Amino acid sequence: MNDLRKAAVDRKVVAVRVDLNVPTDDRGRITDDTRIVAALPTINHLRRSGAKVLLISHFGRPKGRPDPSMSLEPVARALEGYLDDPVAFAGDCIGPAVEETVANIDYGEVALLENVRFHPGETGNAPDFARALAEPAEKFVNDAFGAAHRSHASVVGLARLLPSYAGFLLASEIAALERVLNNPERPLAALVGGAKISSKIGVLRNLVERVDMLLLGGGMANTFLAANGLDMQASLVESSHLNDASEIQRRARESGCEIVLPTDGVMASGLAAGAETVVVAVDQVPEGWTMLDIGPATERLFHDRLRLARTIVWNGPMGMFEDRRFARGTERIARGVAASGAYSMIGGGDSVAAVKLLGIESEFDHISTGGGASLEMLEGKTLPGIAALG
Ligand code: ADP
Ligand code: MG
């Protein structure tokens, strides 16, 4: 992969794929600016190096046609505050609107192009659309880690048409994942939770071959417990994946990976606000009740293991943390990871949200900006956006 620091970009037009797909509230205000902040180092480097910076991003899922509710223009206005400079906005990402914008900005200045997913050629990776995107630019920088698992025109198509570089964010995300997957300081512990085993089977299969300890929480632990013969009552159990849970445990035994499952949990009589809750062992789930968080004995068990680890990778909350009654396990484990002294990285949209809610994100060594992309890397897949950079 080409090093952006060595790229000659002075008086060049540089197309930069960023991930400015920021969450907004119902009035269009940005509720979390992490992705904007994460894109700044590359943007600022290119400005200082004398490039015309053309930012390309998607925003929402507009189905291949213009949708004013998913315009990036408000993001352009917000970005001005972070760059402390005007940001030009082009009403389209290809064609005359872009030509005009490029002509109107100076070297060292920034323009944001309209939502690239307003064209069907983006997600379809259509060659003529990729050529139209590449048309005004002389170089390409991919800094959109959150989109690196997509074979889209602005991710892979552009990289094949222009001299291409990995942006600083993309490079740091890759470095963090490689540090965990390829050359970890051991013991290496993976902490995996979240709702469903089905969304993370590939991750679990890959991780059991690589990690020393696999700690499982969240809804997916229920399926493992059920596979081991426990009656999880009304808890979320994916009965079509009981075999997968057994197979993953068998593979773990073969490869010397210790799987650690919850021993107790917070059980609820129902999901409604007034439902009763009780903490009991996992083999004592009351009839008709649901396990929605790990319990205190499991917290201690997990903490003891995490204290041994030199590297920890975490994906997926330990319980239904959106409800305060079931957030404690996730909170305690987050604090335990942060305090462990191990190199720690977190991926996964909901786990990252949980850590931000606690305000302790600075205590982790790496927080991934791309949930889907980091999951695919944890599955051991090569991401098309990274492969295209060569
Ligand atoms: P991430 O985005 O970090 O990868 P996931 O999307 O896999 O995490 O899972 C997050 C969801 O899992 C949350 O909405 C949470 O409420 C849910 N969840 C966690 N534990 C349980 C449980 N025991 N029962 C049902 N849902 C759960
Ligand atoms: Mg999620």
Coordinates of C-alpha atoms and ligand atoms in Angstrom, one line a residue:
M1 CA 0.0 0.0 0.0
N2 CA 1.3 3.4 -0.9
D3 CA 2.3 5.8 1.9
L4 CA 0.2 8.9 1.8
R5 CA 3.0 10.9 3.5
K6 CA 5.2 10.2 0.4
A7 CA 2.6 11.2 -2.1
A8 CA 3.3 14.2 -4.3
V9 CA 0.0 16.1 -4.0
D10 CA 1.1 19.7 -4.3
R11 CA -1.1 21.4 -7.0
K12 CA -3.0 18.2 -7.6
V13 CA -6.7 17.4 -7.5
V14 CA -7.1 14.6 -5.0
A15 CA -10.3 12.6 -4.6
V16 CA -10.7 11.4 -1.0
R17 CA -13.2 8.7 -0.1
V18 CA -14.2 9.5 3.5
D19 CA -16.9 8.1 5.7
L20 CA -19.1 11.0 6.6
N21 CA -22.1 8.9 7.2
V22 CA -22.7 10.4 10.6
P23 CA -25.8 9.7 12.7
T24 CA -28.3 12.6 12.9
D25 CA -31.5 13.2 14.9
D26 CA -34.9 13.8 13.4
R27 CA -34.1 17.5 12.9
G28 CA -30.9 16.6 10.9
R29 CA -28.5 17.6 13.6
I30 CA -25.3 15.5 13.9
T31 CA -25.5 13.4 17.1
D32 CA -22.1 11.9 17.0
D33 CA -19.2 13.5 15.1
T34 CA -16.7 10.7 15.5
R35 CA -16.4 10.0 11.8
I36 CA -15.9 13.7 11.0
V37 CA -13.2 14.0 13.6
A38 CA -11.6 10.8 12.4
A39 CA -11.4 12.1 8.8
L40 CA -9.6 15.3 9.8
P41 CA -5.9 14.2 9.9
T42 CA -6.0 13.1 6.2
I43 CA -7.9 16.1 5.1
N44 CA -5.6 18.5 6.9
H45 CA -2.5 16.8 5.6
L46 CA -3.7 17.1 2.0
R47 CA -4.6 20.8 2.5
R48 CA -1.3 21.6 4.0
S49 CA 0.4 19.7 1.2
G50 CA -1.2 22.0 -1.4
A51 CA -3.9 19.7 -2.9
K52 CA -7.4 20.5 -4.0
V53 CA -9.3 18.1 -1.7
L54 CA -12.5 16.6 -3.2
L55 CA -14.3 14.7 -0.5
I56 CA -16.5 11.8 -1.6
S57 CA -18.9 10.0 0.9
H58 CA -22.2 8.3 1.1
F59 CA -24.9 9.3 3.6
G60 CA -27.7 6.9 4.5
R61 CA -29.2 4.5 2.0
P62 CA -30.8 6.5 -0.8
K63 CA -31.4 3.6 -3.2
G64 CA -29.5 5.0 -6.2
R65 CA -31.5 8.2 -6.7
P66 CA -31.3 11.7 -5.3
D67 CA -33.2 12.1 -2.0
P68 CA -33.0 15.6 -0.4
S69 CA -33.4 14.1 3.1
M70 CA -30.0 12.4 2.6
S71 CA -28.1 15.4 1.2
L72 CA -24.5 15.8 2.5
E73 CA -24.9 19.6 2.4
P74 CA -25.5 20.0 6.1
V75 CA -22.4 17.9 6.7
A76 CA -20.4 20.3 4.5
R77 CA -21.6 23.2 6.7
A78 CA -20.6 21.2 9.9
L79 CA -17.2 20.3 8.4
E80 CA -16.4 24.0 8.0
G81 CA -16.4 24.3 11.8
Y82 CA -13.9 21.5 12.2
L83 CA -11.6 22.8 9.4
D84 CA -12.0 26.4 10.4
D85 CA -12.3 27.2 6.7
P86 CA -15.1 27.3 4.1
V87 CA -16.0 24.0 2.5
A88 CA -17.4 24.2 -1.0
F89 CA -20.3 21.9 -1.8
A90 CA -21.0 20.4 -5.2
G91 CA -24.7 19.4 -5.8
D92 CA -23.6 16.2 -7.6
C93 CA -20.7 13.9 -7.3
I94 CA -20.0 13.7 -11.0
G95 CA -20.4 16.0 -14.1
P96 CA -20.6 19.8 -14.5
A97 CA -21.4 20.5 -10.8
V98 CA -18.0 18.9 -9.8
E99 CA -16.1 20.6 -12.7
E100 CA -17.4 24.0 -11.6
T101 CA -16.6 23.4 -8.0
V102 CA -13.1 22.2 -8.7
A103 CA -12.5 25.3 -10.9
N104 CA -13.8 27.6 -8.0
I105 CA -11.6 26.3 -5.2
D106 CA -7.9 27.0 -4.7
Y107 CA -5.1 24.5 -3.9
G108 CA -5.2 23.9 -0.2
E109 CA -9.0 24.1 -0.1
V110 CA -11.7 21.5 0.4
A111 CA -14.9 20.6 -1.4
L112 CA -17.5 18.0 -0.4
L113 CA -19.4 16.3 -3.2
E114 CA -23.1 15.3 -2.9
N115 CA -24.0 11.8 -1.6
V116 CA -22.3 9.3 -3.9
R117 CA -25.2 6.8 -3.4
F118 CA -27.6 9.1 -5.3
H119 CA -26.3 7.2 -8.3
P120 CA -27.0 3.5 -8.8
G121 CA -23.5 3.1 -10.3
E122 CA -22.0 3.5 -6.8
T123 CA -23.2 0.3 -5.1
G124 CA -23.2 -1.5 -8.5
N125 CA -19.6 -0.5 -9.0
A126 CA -20.4 0.5 -12.6
P127 CA -17.2 1.2 -14.6
D128 CA -18.6 4.3 -16.4
F129 CA -19.7 5.8 -13.0
A130 CA -16.3 5.1 -11.6
R131 CA -14.7 6.8 -14.6
A132 CA -17.0 9.8 -14.1
L133 CA -16.0 10.0 -10.4
A134 CA -12.3 9.8 -11.3
E135 CA -12.5 12.3 -14.1
P136 CA -11.7 15.5 -12.2
A137 CA -9.0 13.9 -10.0
E138 CA -5.4 13.1 -10.4
K139 CA -4.9 10.9 -7.3
F140 CA -7.1 8.9 -5.0
V141 CA -7.0 8.5 -1.2
N142 CA -9.2 6.0 0.5
D143 CA -9.8 6.9 4.1
A144 CA -13.3 5.3 4.5
F145 CA -12.6 2.3 6.7
G146 CA -16.3 2.1 7.4
A147 CA -16.9 1.4 3.7
A148 CA -13.8 -0.7 3.0
H149 CA -15.8 -4.0 3.0
R150 CA -18.0 -2.7 0.1
S151 CA -17.1 -3.3 -3.5
H152 CA -18.5 0.1 -4.5
A153 CA -17.3 2.4 -7.3
S154 CA -15.9 5.1 -4.9
V155 CA -14.2 2.4 -2.8
V156 CA -12.7 0.0 -5.3
G157 CA -13.5 1.4 -8.8
L158 CA -11.6 4.7 -8.1
A159 CA -8.6 2.8 -6.7
R160 CA -8.2 1.0 -10.0
L161 CA -8.3 4.2 -12.1
L162 CA -6.0 6.6 -10.2
P163 CA -2.7 6.4 -8.3
S164 CA -4.1 5.4 -4.9
Y165 CA -3.1 5.8 -1.2
A166 CA -4.5 4.7 2.1
G167 CA -5.5 7.6 4.3
F168 CA -4.3 7.9 7.9
L169 CA -7.6 6.6 9.4
L170 CA -7.7 3.6 7.1
A171 CA -4.0 2.9 7.8
S172 CA -4.5 3.1 11.6
E173 CA -7.6 0.8 11.5
I174 CA -5.6 -1.8 9.5
A175 CA -2.7 -1.5 11.9
A176 CA -4.8 -2.0 15.0
L177 CA -6.5 -5.1 13.5
E178 CA -3.2 -6.5 12.4
R179 CA -1.8 -6.0 15.8
V180 CA -4.6 -8.1 17.2
L181 CA -4.9 -10.7 14.4
N182 CA -1.4 -11.3 13.1
N183 CA 1.1 -10.5 15.8
P184 CA -0.6 -10.1 19.1
E185 CA 1.2 -9.9 22.4
R186 CA -0.2 -13.0 24.3
P187 CA -2.4 -14.0 26.0
L188 CA -4.9 -12.7 23.5
A189 CA -8.5 -12.5 24.7
A190 CA -11.5 -11.9 22.6
L191 CA -14.7 -10.7 24.2
V192 CA -17.7 -11.3 21.9
G193 CA -21.3 -10.4 22.7
G194 CA -24.3 -8.8 21.0
A195 CA -27.7 -10.2 20.1
K196 CA -27.1 -13.0 17.7
I197 CA -24.6 -15.8 17.1
S198 CA -25.8 -15.8 13.5
S199 CA -24.3 -12.4 12.7
K200 CA -20.9 -13.4 14.1
I201 CA -20.4 -17.1 13.3
G202 CA -17.6 -16.3 10.9
V203 CA -15.9 -14.1 13.5
L204 CA -16.1 -16.8 16.2
R205 CA -14.8 -19.5 13.8
N206 CA -11.8 -17.3 12.9
L207 CA -11.1 -16.2 16.5
V208 CA -11.1 -19.7 18.1
E209 CA -8.1 -20.5 15.9
R210 CA -6.2 -17.4 16.9
V211 CA -7.1 -16.4 20.5
D212 CA -6.1 -17.9 23.8
M213 CA -9.4 -17.1 25.5
L214 CA -12.9 -16.4 24.0
L215 CA -15.3 -14.8 26.5
L216 CA -18.9 -14.9 25.4
G217 CA -21.7 -12.7 26.6
G218 CA -24.9 -11.1 25.3
G219 CA -27.6 -12.9 23.5
M220 CA -25.2 -15.2 21.6
A221 CA -24.0 -16.8 24.9
N222 CA -27.5 -18.1 25.3
T223 CA -27.2 -20.2 22.2
F224 CA -23.9 -21.7 23.5
L225 CA -25.5 -22.4 26.9
A226 CA -28.5 -24.0 25.2
A227 CA -26.2 -26.1 23.0
N228 CA -24.6 -27.4 26.3
G229 CA -27.9 -28.6 27.4
L230 CA -29.2 -25.7 29.6
D231 CA -32.9 -24.6 29.4
M232 CA -32.7 -20.9 28.6
Q233 CA -36.4 -20.6 28.8
A234 CA -37.7 -17.5 26.9
S235 CA -34.1 -16.1 26.3
L236 CA -33.0 -15.3 22.8
V237 CA -31.7 -18.7 21.5
E238 CA -31.1 -19.3 17.8
S239 CA -32.1 -23.0 17.7
S240 CA -30.9 -23.3 14.1
H241 CA -27.4 -22.5 15.3
L242 CA -27.0 -24.9 18.2
N243 CA -24.8 -27.1 16.0
D244 CA -22.6 -24.1 15.1
A245 CA -22.2 -23.4 18.8
S246 CA -21.2 -27.0 19.5
E247 CA -18.8 -27.0 16.5
I248 CA -17.1 -23.8 17.6
Q249 CA -16.6 -25.3 21.1
R250 CA -15.1 -28.4 19.6
R251 CA -12.8 -26.4 17.4
A252 CA -11.8 -24.4 20.4
R253 CA -10.8 -27.5 22.4
E254 CA -8.7 -28.7 19.4
S255 CA -6.9 -25.4 19.1
G256 CA -6.3 -24.8 22.8
C257 CA -8.6 -21.8 23.0
E258 CA -10.5 -21.5 26.3
I259 CA -14.2 -20.6 25.8
V260 CA -15.6 -18.8 28.9
L261 CA -19.4 -18.7 29.2
P262 CA -21.5 -16.8 31.6
T263 CA -22.3 -18.7 34.9
D264 CA -25.0 -16.3 36.0
G265 CA -27.3 -13.7 34.5
V266 CA -29.9 -11.0 35.0
M267 CA -33.2 -12.6 34.2
A268 CA -36.4 -10.7 33.4
S269 CA -40.0 -11.9 33.6
G270 CA -40.6 -10.0 30.4
L271 CA -39.4 -7.1 28.3
A272 CA -41.8 -4.4 29.6
A273 CA -40.6 -1.6 31.9
G274 CA -42.5 -3.1 34.9
A275 CA -41.0 -6.6 34.4
E276 CA -39.4 -8.2 37.4
T277 CA -35.7 -9.0 37.4
V278 CA -33.6 -11.5 39.3
V279 CA -30.0 -12.6 39.3
V280 CA -29.5 -16.4 39.2
A281 CA -27.2 -19.0 37.8
V282 CA -27.6 -19.8 34.2
D283 CA -29.0 -23.3 35.0
Q284 CA -31.8 -21.7 37.1
V285 CA -33.6 -19.4 34.6
P286 CA -37.2 -19.2 36.0
E287 CA -39.8 -20.7 33.8
G288 CA -40.8 -18.3 31.0
W289 CA -38.1 -15.7 31.9
T290 CA -35.4 -14.2 29.7
M291 CA -31.6 -13.7 30.3
L292 CA -30.8 -10.1 29.4
D293 CA -27.4 -9.4 31.0
I294 CA -24.5 -11.3 32.5
G295 CA -24.5 -11.5 36.3
P296 CA -21.9 -10.4 39.0
A297 CA -20.2 -13.9 39.2
T298 CA -19.7 -13.8 35.4
E299 CA -18.3 -10.3 35.7
R300 CA -15.7 -11.5 38.2
L301 CA -14.9 -14.6 36.1
F302 CA -14.4 -12.4 33.0
H303 CA -12.3 -9.9 34.9
D304 CA -10.0 -12.6 36.2
R305 CA -9.4 -13.7 32.6
L306 CA -9.0 -10.2 31.3
R307 CA -6.4 -9.5 33.9
L308 CA -4.3 -12.2 32.4
A309 CA -4.5 -10.9 28.9
R310 CA -1.9 -8.7 27.1
T311 CA -4.2 -8.0 24.1
I312 CA -8.0 -7.8 24.2
V313 CA -10.4 -7.4 21.2
W314 CA -14.0 -6.7 22.0
N315 CA -17.0 -6.9 19.8
G316 CA -20.6 -6.8 21.1
P317 CA -22.3 -5.7 24.4
M318 CA -22.7 -8.2 27.2
G319 CA -26.4 -7.5 27.6
M320 CA -29.3 -5.5 26.4
F321 CA -27.5 -2.3 27.5
E322 CA -29.9 0.1 26.0
D323 CA -32.1 -0.6 29.0
R324 CA -30.3 0.6 32.2
R325 CA -31.5 -2.5 34.1
F326 CA -29.4 -4.7 31.8
A327 CA -26.4 -2.4 31.2
R328 CA -24.3 -3.2 34.2
G329 CA -22.5 -6.2 32.7
T330 CA -21.4 -4.2 29.7
E331 CA -20.4 -1.3 31.9
R332 CA -18.4 -3.4 34.3
I333 CA -16.7 -5.3 31.6
A334 CA -15.9 -2.1 29.7
R335 CA -14.3 -0.7 32.8
G336 CA -12.4 -3.9 33.3
V337 CA -11.0 -3.9 29.8
A338 CA -10.0 -0.2 30.1
A339 CA -8.2 -0.9 33.4
S340 CA -6.6 -4.2 32.3
G341 CA -3.3 -2.7 31.0
A342 CA -3.6 -4.9 27.9
Y343 CA -3.6 -3.5 24.4
S344 CA -7.4 -3.0 23.8
M345 CA -9.4 -2.6 20.7
I346 CA -13.2 -2.3 20.2
G347 CA -15.2 -2.8 17.1
G348 CA -18.9 -3.0 16.6
G349 CA -21.4 -0.1 16.4
D350 CA -23.3 -1.0 19.6
S351 CA -20.2 -1.8 21.8
V352 CA -18.6 1.4 20.7
A353 CA -21.9 3.3 21.5
A354 CA -21.9 1.7 25.0
V355 CA -18.4 2.8 25.7
K356 CA -19.1 6.3 24.6
L357 CA -22.2 6.4 26.8
L358 CA -19.8 5.7 29.7
G359 CA -17.5 8.4 28.5
I360 CA -14.4 6.1 28.8
E361 CA -13.5 5.8 25.1
S362 CA -10.2 7.5 25.6
E363 CA -9.1 4.6 27.8
F364 CA -9.0 2.1 24.9
D365 CA -6.1 1.9 22.6
H366 CA -8.2 1.6 19.4
I367 CA -11.9 2.2 18.8
S368 CA -12.9 1.2 15.3
T369 CA -15.0 3.6 13.2
G370 CA -16.3 0.7 11.1
G371 CA -18.5 -1.9 12.7
G372 CA -19.2 -4.0 9.6
A373 CA -15.7 -3.6 8.2
S374 CA -14.0 -4.5 11.4
L375 CA -16.2 -7.6 11.8
E376 CA -15.2 -8.8 8.3
M377 CA -11.5 -8.3 9.2
L378 CA -12.1 -10.3 12.4
E379 CA -13.6 -13.0 10.2
G380 CA -10.3 -13.1 8.4
K381 CA -11.6 -11.7 5.2
T382 CA -9.6 -9.4 2.9
L383 CA -11.6 -6.2 2.5
P384 CA -12.1 -5.2 -1.2
G385 CA -11.4 -1.5 -0.5
I386 CA -8.0 -2.5 1.1
A387 CA -7.2 -5.1 -1.6
A388 CA -7.8 -2.5 -4.3
L389 CA -5.1 -0.2 -2.9
G390 CA -2.6 -2.9 -3.7
Ligands
ADP1 P1 -22.2 -4.6 17.9 O1 -22.9 -3.5 17.1 O2 -21.3 -4.0 19.0 O3 -21.4 -5.6 17.0 P2 -24.5 -6.3 18.0 O4 -25.2 -5.4 16.9 O5 -24.1 -7.6 17.6 O6 -23.3 -5.5 18.6 O7 -25.5 -6.5 19.2 C1 -26.0 -5.4 19.9 C2 -27.4 -5.8 20.4 O8 -27.4 -6.9 21.2 C3 -27.9 -4.7 21.3 O9 -29.1 -4.1 20.7 C4 -28.3 -5.4 22.6 O10 -29.5 -5.0 23.2 C5 -28.5 -6.8 22.1 N1 -28.3 -7.8 23.2 C6 -27.2 -8.0 24.0 N2 -27.4 -9.0 24.9 C7 -28.7 -9.4 24.7 C8 -29.5 -10.5 25.3 N3 -29.0 -11.2 26.3 N4 -30.7 -10.7 24.8 C9 -31.2 -9.9 23.7 N5 -30.5 -9.0 23.1 C10 -29.2 -8.7 23.6
MG2 MG -24.8 -3.6 16.0

